[in-house]
Amino acid sequence: MILTETALSEEQKTAYAAHLITLDEAAFVAETAKQILDAGYSRTHCASDDRCTLCYNEAKRRDAMYLYQRGYNKASRDAGIEVDHADIEKARKP
């Protein structure tokens, strides 16, 4: 599957960032995983790459980088990639 969606406009980035703020932890992890997985299917910079960056920024804003790591780990597993011990540790809540 090749995604053809182009990068987000500044207006779209602002709206998506506002949406991320409203998500609880479980929904945020699921959204992060979806965007990471979708970005992995694109050969060029795409909207999902921008959304990944915004998910990263939101995790940082929440001081909860472990949530982004959980999304990354889920995306890896969904893609059939084994998650290593270090990534599992990073996903633990401090």
GROMACS .gro file of N, CA, C and O in nm:
model
  376
    1MET      N    1   0.085  -0.117   0.000
    1MET     CA    2   0.000   0.000   0.000
    1MET      C    3   0.089   0.124   0.000
    1MET      O    4   0.171   0.141   0.088
    2ILE      N    5   0.074   0.211  -0.096
    2ILE     CA    6   0.148   0.335  -0.104
    2ILE      C    7   0.050   0.450  -0.080
    2ILE      O    8  -0.050   0.464  -0.150
    3LEU      N    9   0.080   0.532   0.020
    3LEU     CA   10  -0.004   0.648   0.048
    3LEU      C   11   0.038   0.763  -0.042
    3LEU      O   12   0.156   0.785  -0.066
    4THR      N   13  -0.059   0.838  -0.089
    4THR     CA   14  -0.027   0.950  -0.178
    4THR      C   15  -0.064   1.084  -0.115
    4THR      O   16  -0.051   1.187  -0.178
    5GLU      N   17  -0.109   1.082   0.009
    5GLU     CA   18  -0.149   1.204   0.077
    5GLU      C   19  -0.027   1.294   0.097
    5GLU      O   20   0.079   1.250   0.139
    6THR      N   21  -0.041   1.422   0.066
    6THR     CA   22   0.070   1.515   0.079
    6THR      C   23   0.080   1.567   0.222
    6THR      O   24  -0.006   1.541   0.306
    7ALA      N   25   0.185   1.643   0.248
    7ALA     CA   26   0.208   1.700   0.380
    7ALA      C   27   0.091   1.790   0.422
    7ALA      O   28   0.017   1.841   0.338
    8LEU      N   29   0.078   1.810   0.552
    8LEU     CA   30  -0.031   1.891   0.605
    8LEU      C   31   0.000   2.041   0.592
    8LEU      O   32   0.116   2.082   0.604
    9SER      N   33  -0.104   2.118   0.573
    9SER     CA   34  -0.090   2.264   0.576
    9SER      C   35  -0.076   2.307   0.722
    9SER      O   36  -0.103   2.229   0.814
   10GLU      N   37  -0.037   2.431   0.743
   10GLU     CA   38  -0.024   2.481   0.881
   10GLU      C   39  -0.159   2.478   0.952
   10GLU      O   40  -0.165   2.446   1.071
   11GLU      N   41  -0.265   2.508   0.881
   11GLU     CA   42  -0.400   2.504   0.939
   11GLU      C   43  -0.436   2.361   0.982
   11GLU      O   44  -0.491   2.339   1.090
   12GLN      N   45  -0.404   2.265   0.898
   12GLN     CA   46  -0.432   2.125   0.932
   12GLN      C   47  -0.348   2.079   1.051
   12GLN      O   48  -0.396   2.004   1.136
   13LYS      N   49  -0.224   2.122   1.057
   13LYS     CA   50  -0.138   2.087   1.171
   13LYS      C   51  -0.195   2.142   1.300
   13LYS      O   52  -0.199   2.072   1.402
   14THR      N   53  -0.241   2.267   1.297
   14THR     CA   54  -0.299   2.329   1.416
   14THR      C   55  -0.423   2.254   1.462
   14THR      O   56  -0.441   2.227   1.581
   15ALA      N   57  -0.509   2.218   1.367
   15ALA     CA   58  -0.631   2.145   1.401
   15ALA      C   59  -0.599   2.006   1.457
   15ALA      O   60  -0.661   1.962   1.554
   16TYR      N   61  -0.502   1.938   1.398
   16TYR     CA   62  -0.466   1.804   1.445
   16TYR      C   63  -0.404   1.812   1.585
   16TYR      O   64  -0.437   1.730   1.672
   17ALA      N   65  -0.319   1.910   1.609
   17ALA     CA   66  -0.258   1.926   1.741
   17ALA      C   67  -0.366   1.951   1.846
   17ALA      O   68  -0.360   1.895   1.957
   18ALA      N   69  -0.466   2.031   1.812
   18ALA     CA   70  -0.577   2.057   1.904
   18ALA      C   71  -0.656   1.929   1.931
   18ALA      O   72  -0.700   1.905   2.045
   19HIS      N   73  -0.671   1.847   1.830
   19HIS     CA   74  -0.741   1.718   1.847
   19HIS      C   75  -0.664   1.626   1.941
   19HIS      O   76  -0.723   1.562   2.029
   20LEU      N   77  -0.532   1.621   1.927
   20LEU     CA   78  -0.451   1.533   2.011
   20LEU      C   79  -0.465   1.567   2.160
   20LEU      O   80  -0.465   1.477   2.244
   21ILE      N   81  -0.478   1.693   2.190
   21ILE     CA   82  -0.491   1.736   2.329
   21ILE      C   83  -0.614   1.674   2.395
   21ILE      O   84  -0.613   1.646   2.515
   22THR      N   85  -0.717   1.648   2.315
   22THR     CA   86  -0.843   1.596   2.370
   22THR      C   87  -0.840   1.446   2.396
   22THR      O   88  -0.931   1.393   2.462
   23LEU      N   89  -0.740   1.376   2.345
   23LEU     CA   90  -0.739   1.229   2.355
   23LEU      C   91  -0.690   1.182   2.491
   23LEU      O   92  -0.594   1.236   2.546
   24ASP      N   93  -0.756   1.077   2.542
   24ASP     CA   94  -0.704   1.015   2.663
   24ASP      C   95  -0.582   0.931   2.625
   24ASP      O   96  -0.548   0.920   2.507
   25GLU      N   97  -0.516   0.873   2.724
   25GLU     CA   98  -0.391   0.801   2.697
   25GLU      C   99  -0.407   0.688   2.598
   25GLU      O  100  -0.328   0.673   2.506
   26ALA      N  101  -0.509   0.605   2.615
   26ALA     CA  102  -0.528   0.490   2.526
   26ALA      C  103  -0.554   0.535   2.382
   26ALA      O  104  -0.497   0.480   2.287
   27ALA      N  105  -0.639   0.635   2.366
   27ALA     CA  106  -0.669   0.685   2.231
   27ALA      C  107  -0.546   0.752   2.170
   27ALA      O  108  -0.521   0.738   2.050
   28PHE      N  109  -0.468   0.820   2.252
   28PHE     CA  110  -0.346   0.884   2.203
   28PHE      C  111  -0.245   0.780   2.154
   28PHE      O  112  -0.186   0.796   2.048
   29VAL      N  113  -0.228   0.673   2.229
   29VAL     CA  114  -0.136   0.566   2.189
   29VAL      C  115  -0.183   0.503   2.058
   29VAL      O  116  -0.103   0.481   1.967
   30ALA      N  117  -0.312   0.476   2.046
   30ALA     CA  118  -0.366   0.416   1.924
   30ALA      C  119  -0.346   0.510   1.805
   30ALA      O  120  -0.309   0.465   1.695
   31GLU      N  121  -0.371   0.638   1.824
   31GLU     CA  122  -0.353   0.735   1.716
   31GLU      C  123  -0.206   0.745   1.675
   31GLU      O  124  -0.173   0.749   1.556
   32THR      N  125  -0.118   0.749   1.772
   32THR     CA  126   0.025   0.754   1.744
   32THR      C  127   0.067   0.632   1.663
   32THR      O  128   0.137   0.644   1.562
   33ALA      N  129   0.024   0.514   1.706
   33ALA     CA  130   0.059   0.391   1.635
   33ALA      C  131   0.009   0.394   1.491
   33ALA      O  132   0.081   0.358   1.398
   34LYS      N  133  -0.114   0.440   1.472
   34LYS     CA  134  -0.171   0.447   1.337
   34LYS      C  135  -0.088   0.538   1.248
   34LYS      O  136  -0.056   0.503   1.133
   35GLN      N  137  -0.051   0.653   1.299
   35GLN     CA  138   0.024   0.748   1.217
   35GLN      C  139   0.165   0.697   1.186
   35GLN      O  140   0.216   0.714   1.075
   36ILE      N  141   0.230   0.634   1.283
   36ILE     CA  142   0.363   0.578   1.260
   36ILE      C  143   0.355   0.468   1.154
   36ILE      O  144   0.437   0.464   1.062
   37LEU      N  145   0.258   0.381   1.166
   37LEU     CA  146   0.242   0.273   1.070
   37LEU      C  147   0.211   0.328   0.930
   37LEU      O  148   0.274   0.287   0.832
   38ASP      N  149   0.119   0.424   0.923
   38ASP     CA  150   0.085   0.484   0.793
   38ASP      C  151   0.207   0.553   0.730
   38ASP      O  152   0.229   0.542   0.610
   39ALA      N  153   0.283   0.625   0.811
   39ALA     CA  154   0.401   0.696   0.759
   39ALA      C  155   0.503   0.597   0.702
   39ALA      O  156   0.572   0.627   0.605
   40GLY      N  157   0.509   0.481   0.761
   40GLY     CA  158   0.604   0.380   0.715
   40GLY      C  159   0.574   0.327   0.576
   40GLY      O  160   0.663   0.272   0.510
   41TYR      N  161   0.453   0.346   0.530
   41TYR     CA  162   0.415   0.299   0.396
   41TYR      C  163   0.444   0.400   0.286
   41TYR      O  164   0.431   0.369   0.169
   42SER      N  165   0.480   0.521   0.324
   42SER     CA  166   0.503   0.625   0.225
   42SER      C  167   0.650   0.633   0.186
   42SER      O  168   0.738   0.621   0.270
   43ARG      N  169   0.675   0.655   0.059
   43ARG     CA  170   0.813   0.669   0.011
   43ARG      C  171   0.863   0.812   0.022
   43ARG      O  172   0.981   0.836   0.010
   44THR      N  173   0.771   0.904   0.041
   44THR     CA  174   0.807   1.045   0.053
   44THR      C  175   0.741   1.104   0.177
   44THR      O  176   0.656   1.040   0.239
   45HIS      N  177   0.778   1.227   0.210
   45HIS     CA  178   0.717   1.294   0.323
   45HIS      C  179   0.567   1.307   0.298
   45HIS      O  180   0.525   1.349   0.190
   46CYS      N  181   0.488   1.269   0.397
   46CYS     CA  182   0.343   1.270   0.379
   46CYS      C  183   0.275   1.327   0.504
   46CYS      O  184   0.340   1.357   0.604
   47ALA      N  185   0.145   1.336   0.499
   47ALA     CA  186   0.067   1.389   0.610
   47ALA      C  187   0.090   1.308   0.737
   47ALA      O  188   0.095   1.364   0.848
   48SER      N  189   0.104   1.178   0.725
   48SER     CA  190   0.127   1.095   0.844
   48SER      C  191   0.261   1.126   0.909
   48SER      O  192   0.274   1.117   1.031
   49ASP      N  193   0.362   1.164   0.831
   49ASP     CA  194   0.488   1.207   0.890
   49ASP      C  195   0.466   1.331   0.976
   49ASP      O  196   0.518   1.340   1.088
   50ASP      N  197   0.389   1.425   0.924
   50ASP     CA  198   0.358   1.546   1.001
   50ASP      C  199   0.280   1.510   1.127
   50ASP      O  200   0.306   1.564   1.235
   51ARG      N  201   0.185   1.417   1.113
   51ARG     CA  202   0.106   1.377   1.230
   51ARG      C  203   0.193   1.307   1.334
   51ARG      O  204   0.173   1.324   1.454
   52CYS      N  205   0.290   1.228   1.290
   52CYS     CA  206   0.384   1.163   1.383
   52CYS      C  207   0.459   1.268   1.464
   52CYS      O  208   0.476   1.255   1.586
   53THR      N  209   0.506   1.370   1.396
   53THR     CA  210   0.577   1.478   1.464
   53THR      C  211   0.487   1.546   1.566
   53THR      O  212   0.529   1.575   1.679
   54LEU      N  213   0.363   1.569   1.529
   54LEU     CA  214   0.268   1.632   1.621
   54LEU      C  215   0.236   1.540   1.739
   54LEU      O  216   0.219   1.588   1.852
   55CYS      N  217   0.230   1.410   1.716
   55CYS     CA  218   0.211   1.314   1.827
   55CYS      C  219   0.331   1.319   1.921
   55CYS      O  220   0.315   1.320   2.044
   56TYR      N  221   0.449   1.324   1.865
   56TYR     CA  222   0.571   1.333   1.944
   56TYR      C  223   0.568   1.461   2.029
   56TYR      O  224   0.595   1.457   2.150
   57ASN      N  225   0.533   1.571   1.966
   57ASN     CA  226   0.527   1.699   2.037
   57ASN      C  227   0.422   1.696   2.149
   57ASN      O  228   0.444   1.752   2.256
   58GLU      N  229   0.309   1.630   2.123
   58GLU     CA  230   0.205   1.621   2.226
   58GLU      C  231   0.252   1.535   2.343
   58GLU      O  232   0.226   1.567   2.459
   59ALA      N  233   0.320   1.426   2.315
   59ALA     CA  234   0.372   1.342   2.423
   59ALA      C  235   0.472   1.423   2.507
   59ALA      O  236   0.472   1.415   2.630
   60LYS      N  237   0.553   1.500   2.439
   60LYS     CA  238   0.650   1.585   2.509
   60LYS      C  239   0.578   1.690   2.593
   60LYS      O  240   0.615   1.715   2.708
   61ARG      N  241   0.474   1.752   2.537
   61ARG     CA  242   0.396   1.852   2.610
   61ARG      C  243   0.336   1.793   2.737
   61ARG      O  244   0.334   1.855   2.842
   62ARG      N  245   0.289   1.667   2.726
   62ARG     CA  246   0.230   1.598   2.840
   62ARG      C  247   0.335   1.547   2.938
   62ARG      O  248   0.300   1.494   3.043
   63ASP      N  249   0.461   1.560   2.903
   63ASP     CA  250   0.571   1.501   2.980
   63ASP      C  251   0.547   1.351   2.996
   63ASP      O  252   0.560   1.294   3.104
   64ALA      N  253   0.511   1.288   2.884
   64ALA     CA  254   0.476   1.146   2.883
   64ALA      C  255   0.529   1.080   2.756
   64ALA      O  256   0.453   1.024   2.677
   65MET      N  257   0.660   1.088   2.737
   65MET     CA  258   0.720   1.028   2.618
   65MET      C  259   0.696   0.877   2.611
   65MET      O  260   0.698   0.819   2.503
   66TYR      N  261   0.669   0.816   2.725
   66TYR     CA  262   0.638   0.673   2.725
   66TYR      C  263   0.513   0.644   2.642
   66TYR      O  264   0.500   0.535   2.585
   67LEU      N  265   0.421   0.739   2.632
   67LEU     CA  266   0.302   0.718   2.549
   67LEU      C  267   0.338   0.711   2.402
   67LEU      O  268   0.286   0.626   2.329
   68TYR      N  269   0.428   0.798   2.357
   68TYR     CA  270   0.473   0.792   2.219
   68TYR      C  271   0.543   0.659   2.194
   68TYR      O  272   0.521   0.595   2.091
   69GLN      N  273   0.624   0.616   2.290
   69GLN     CA  274   0.696   0.489   2.276
   69GLN      C  275   0.598   0.372   2.268
   69GLN      O  276   0.618   0.279   2.190
   70ARG      N  277   0.490   0.378   2.345
   70ARG     CA  278   0.389   0.272   2.337
   70ARG      C  279   0.327   0.268   2.198
   70ARG      O  280   0.303   0.160   2.143
   71GLY      N  281   0.302   0.386   2.141
   71GLY     CA  282   0.250   0.390   2.004
   71GLY      C  283   0.349   0.333   1.904
   71GLY      O  284   0.311   0.258   1.815
   72TYR      N  285   0.475   0.368   1.922
   72TYR     CA  286   0.581   0.316   1.835
   72TYR      C  287   0.588   0.164   1.847
   72TYR      O  288   0.597   0.093   1.745
   73ASN      N  289   0.584   0.114   1.969
   73ASN     CA  290   0.591  -0.031   1.990
   73ASN      C  291   0.471  -0.101   1.927
   73ASN      O  292   0.486  -0.206   1.865
   74LYS      N  293   0.353  -0.043   1.942
   74LYS     CA  294   0.233  -0.103   1.882
   74LYS      C  295   0.245  -0.104   1.730
   74LYS      O  296   0.213  -0.205   1.666
   75ALA      N  297   0.290   0.006   1.672
   75ALA     CA  298   0.307   0.011   1.526
   75ALA      C  299   0.407  -0.094   1.480
   75ALA      O  300   0.385  -0.161   1.378
   76SER      N  301   0.515  -0.110   1.555
   76SER     CA  302   0.615  -0.212   1.520
   76SER      C  303   0.554  -0.351   1.521
   76SER      O  304   0.571  -0.429   1.427
   77ARG      N  305   0.482  -0.382   1.628
   77ARG     CA  306   0.419  -0.514   1.638
   77ARG      C  307   0.317  -0.535   1.526
   77ARG      O  308   0.311  -0.643   1.467
   78ASP      N  309   0.238  -0.431   1.499
   78ASP     CA  310   0.137  -0.441   1.392
   78ASP      C  311   0.202  -0.464   1.256
   78ASP      O  312   0.142  -0.525   1.167
   79ALA      N  313   0.325  -0.418   1.239
   79ALA     CA  314   0.399  -0.437   1.114
   79ALA      C  315   0.476  -0.569   1.113
   79ALA      O  316   0.544  -0.600   1.016
   80GLY      N  317   0.467  -0.644   1.223
   80GLY     CA  318   0.535  -0.772   1.230
   80GLY      C  319   0.680  -0.762   1.273
   80GLY      O  320   0.758  -0.855   1.251
   81ILE      N  321   0.716  -0.651   1.335
   81ILE     CA  322   0.853  -0.630   1.381
   81ILE      C  323   0.859  -0.657   1.532
   81ILE      O  324   0.776  -0.606   1.608
   82GLU      N  325   0.957  -0.734   1.572
   82GLU     CA  326   0.973  -0.764   1.714
   82GLU      C  327   1.023  -0.640   1.787
   82GLU      O  328   1.112  -0.570   1.740
   83VAL      N  329   0.963  -0.613   1.901
   83VAL     CA  330   1.002  -0.497   1.983
   83VAL      C  331   1.107  -0.544   2.082
   83VAL      O  332   1.087  -0.642   2.153
   84ASP      N  333   1.219  -0.473   2.087
   84ASP     CA  334   1.327  -0.516   2.176
   84ASP      C  335   1.305  -0.468   2.319
   84ASP      O  336   1.219  -0.384   2.347
   85HIS      N  337   1.383  -0.524   2.409
   85HIS     CA  338   1.369  -0.497   2.552
   85HIS      C  339   1.382  -0.348   2.584
   85HIS      O  340   1.309  -0.295   2.666
   86ALA      N  341   1.476  -0.280   2.519
   86ALA     CA  342   1.496  -0.138   2.546
   86ALA      C  343   1.371  -0.057   2.512
   86ALA      O  344   1.333   0.034   2.587
   87ASP      N  345   1.304  -0.089   2.400
   87ASP     CA  346   1.184  -0.018   2.363
   87ASP      C  347   1.070  -0.050   2.458
   87ASP      O  348   0.986   0.037   2.487
   88ILE      N  349   1.064  -0.170   2.507
   88ILE     CA  350   0.962  -0.206   2.606
   88ILE      C  351   0.983  -0.126   2.734
   88ILE      O  352   0.889  -0.074   2.794
   89GLU      N  353   1.107  -0.115   2.776
   89GLU     CA  354   1.140  -0.038   2.898
   89GLU      C  355   1.104   0.109   2.882
   89GLU      O  356   1.054   0.171   2.975
   90LYS      N  357   1.129   0.167   2.766
   90LYS     CA  358   1.100   0.308   2.741
   90LYS      C  359   0.949   0.336   2.748
   90LYS      O  360   0.907   0.448   2.771
   91ALA      N  361   0.869   0.233   2.726
   91ALA     CA  362   0.723   0.249   2.724
   91ALA      C  363   0.662   0.235   2.864
   91ALA      O  364   0.542   0.253   2.879
   92ARG      N  365   0.744   0.208   2.963
   92ARG     CA  366   0.690   0.198   3.100
   92ARG      C  367   0.669   0.337   3.157
   92ARG      O  368   0.751   0.426   3.140
   93LYS      N  369   0.558   0.353   3.227
   93LYS     CA  370   0.528   0.481   3.290
   93LYS      C  371   0.626   0.502   3.406
   93LYS      O  372   0.641   0.413   3.489
   94PRO      N  373   0.691   0.618   3.411
   94PRO     CA  374   0.789   0.641   3.519
   94PRO      C  375   0.723   0.649   3.656
   94PRO      O  376   0.610   0.671   3.671
   0.00000   0.00000   0.00000
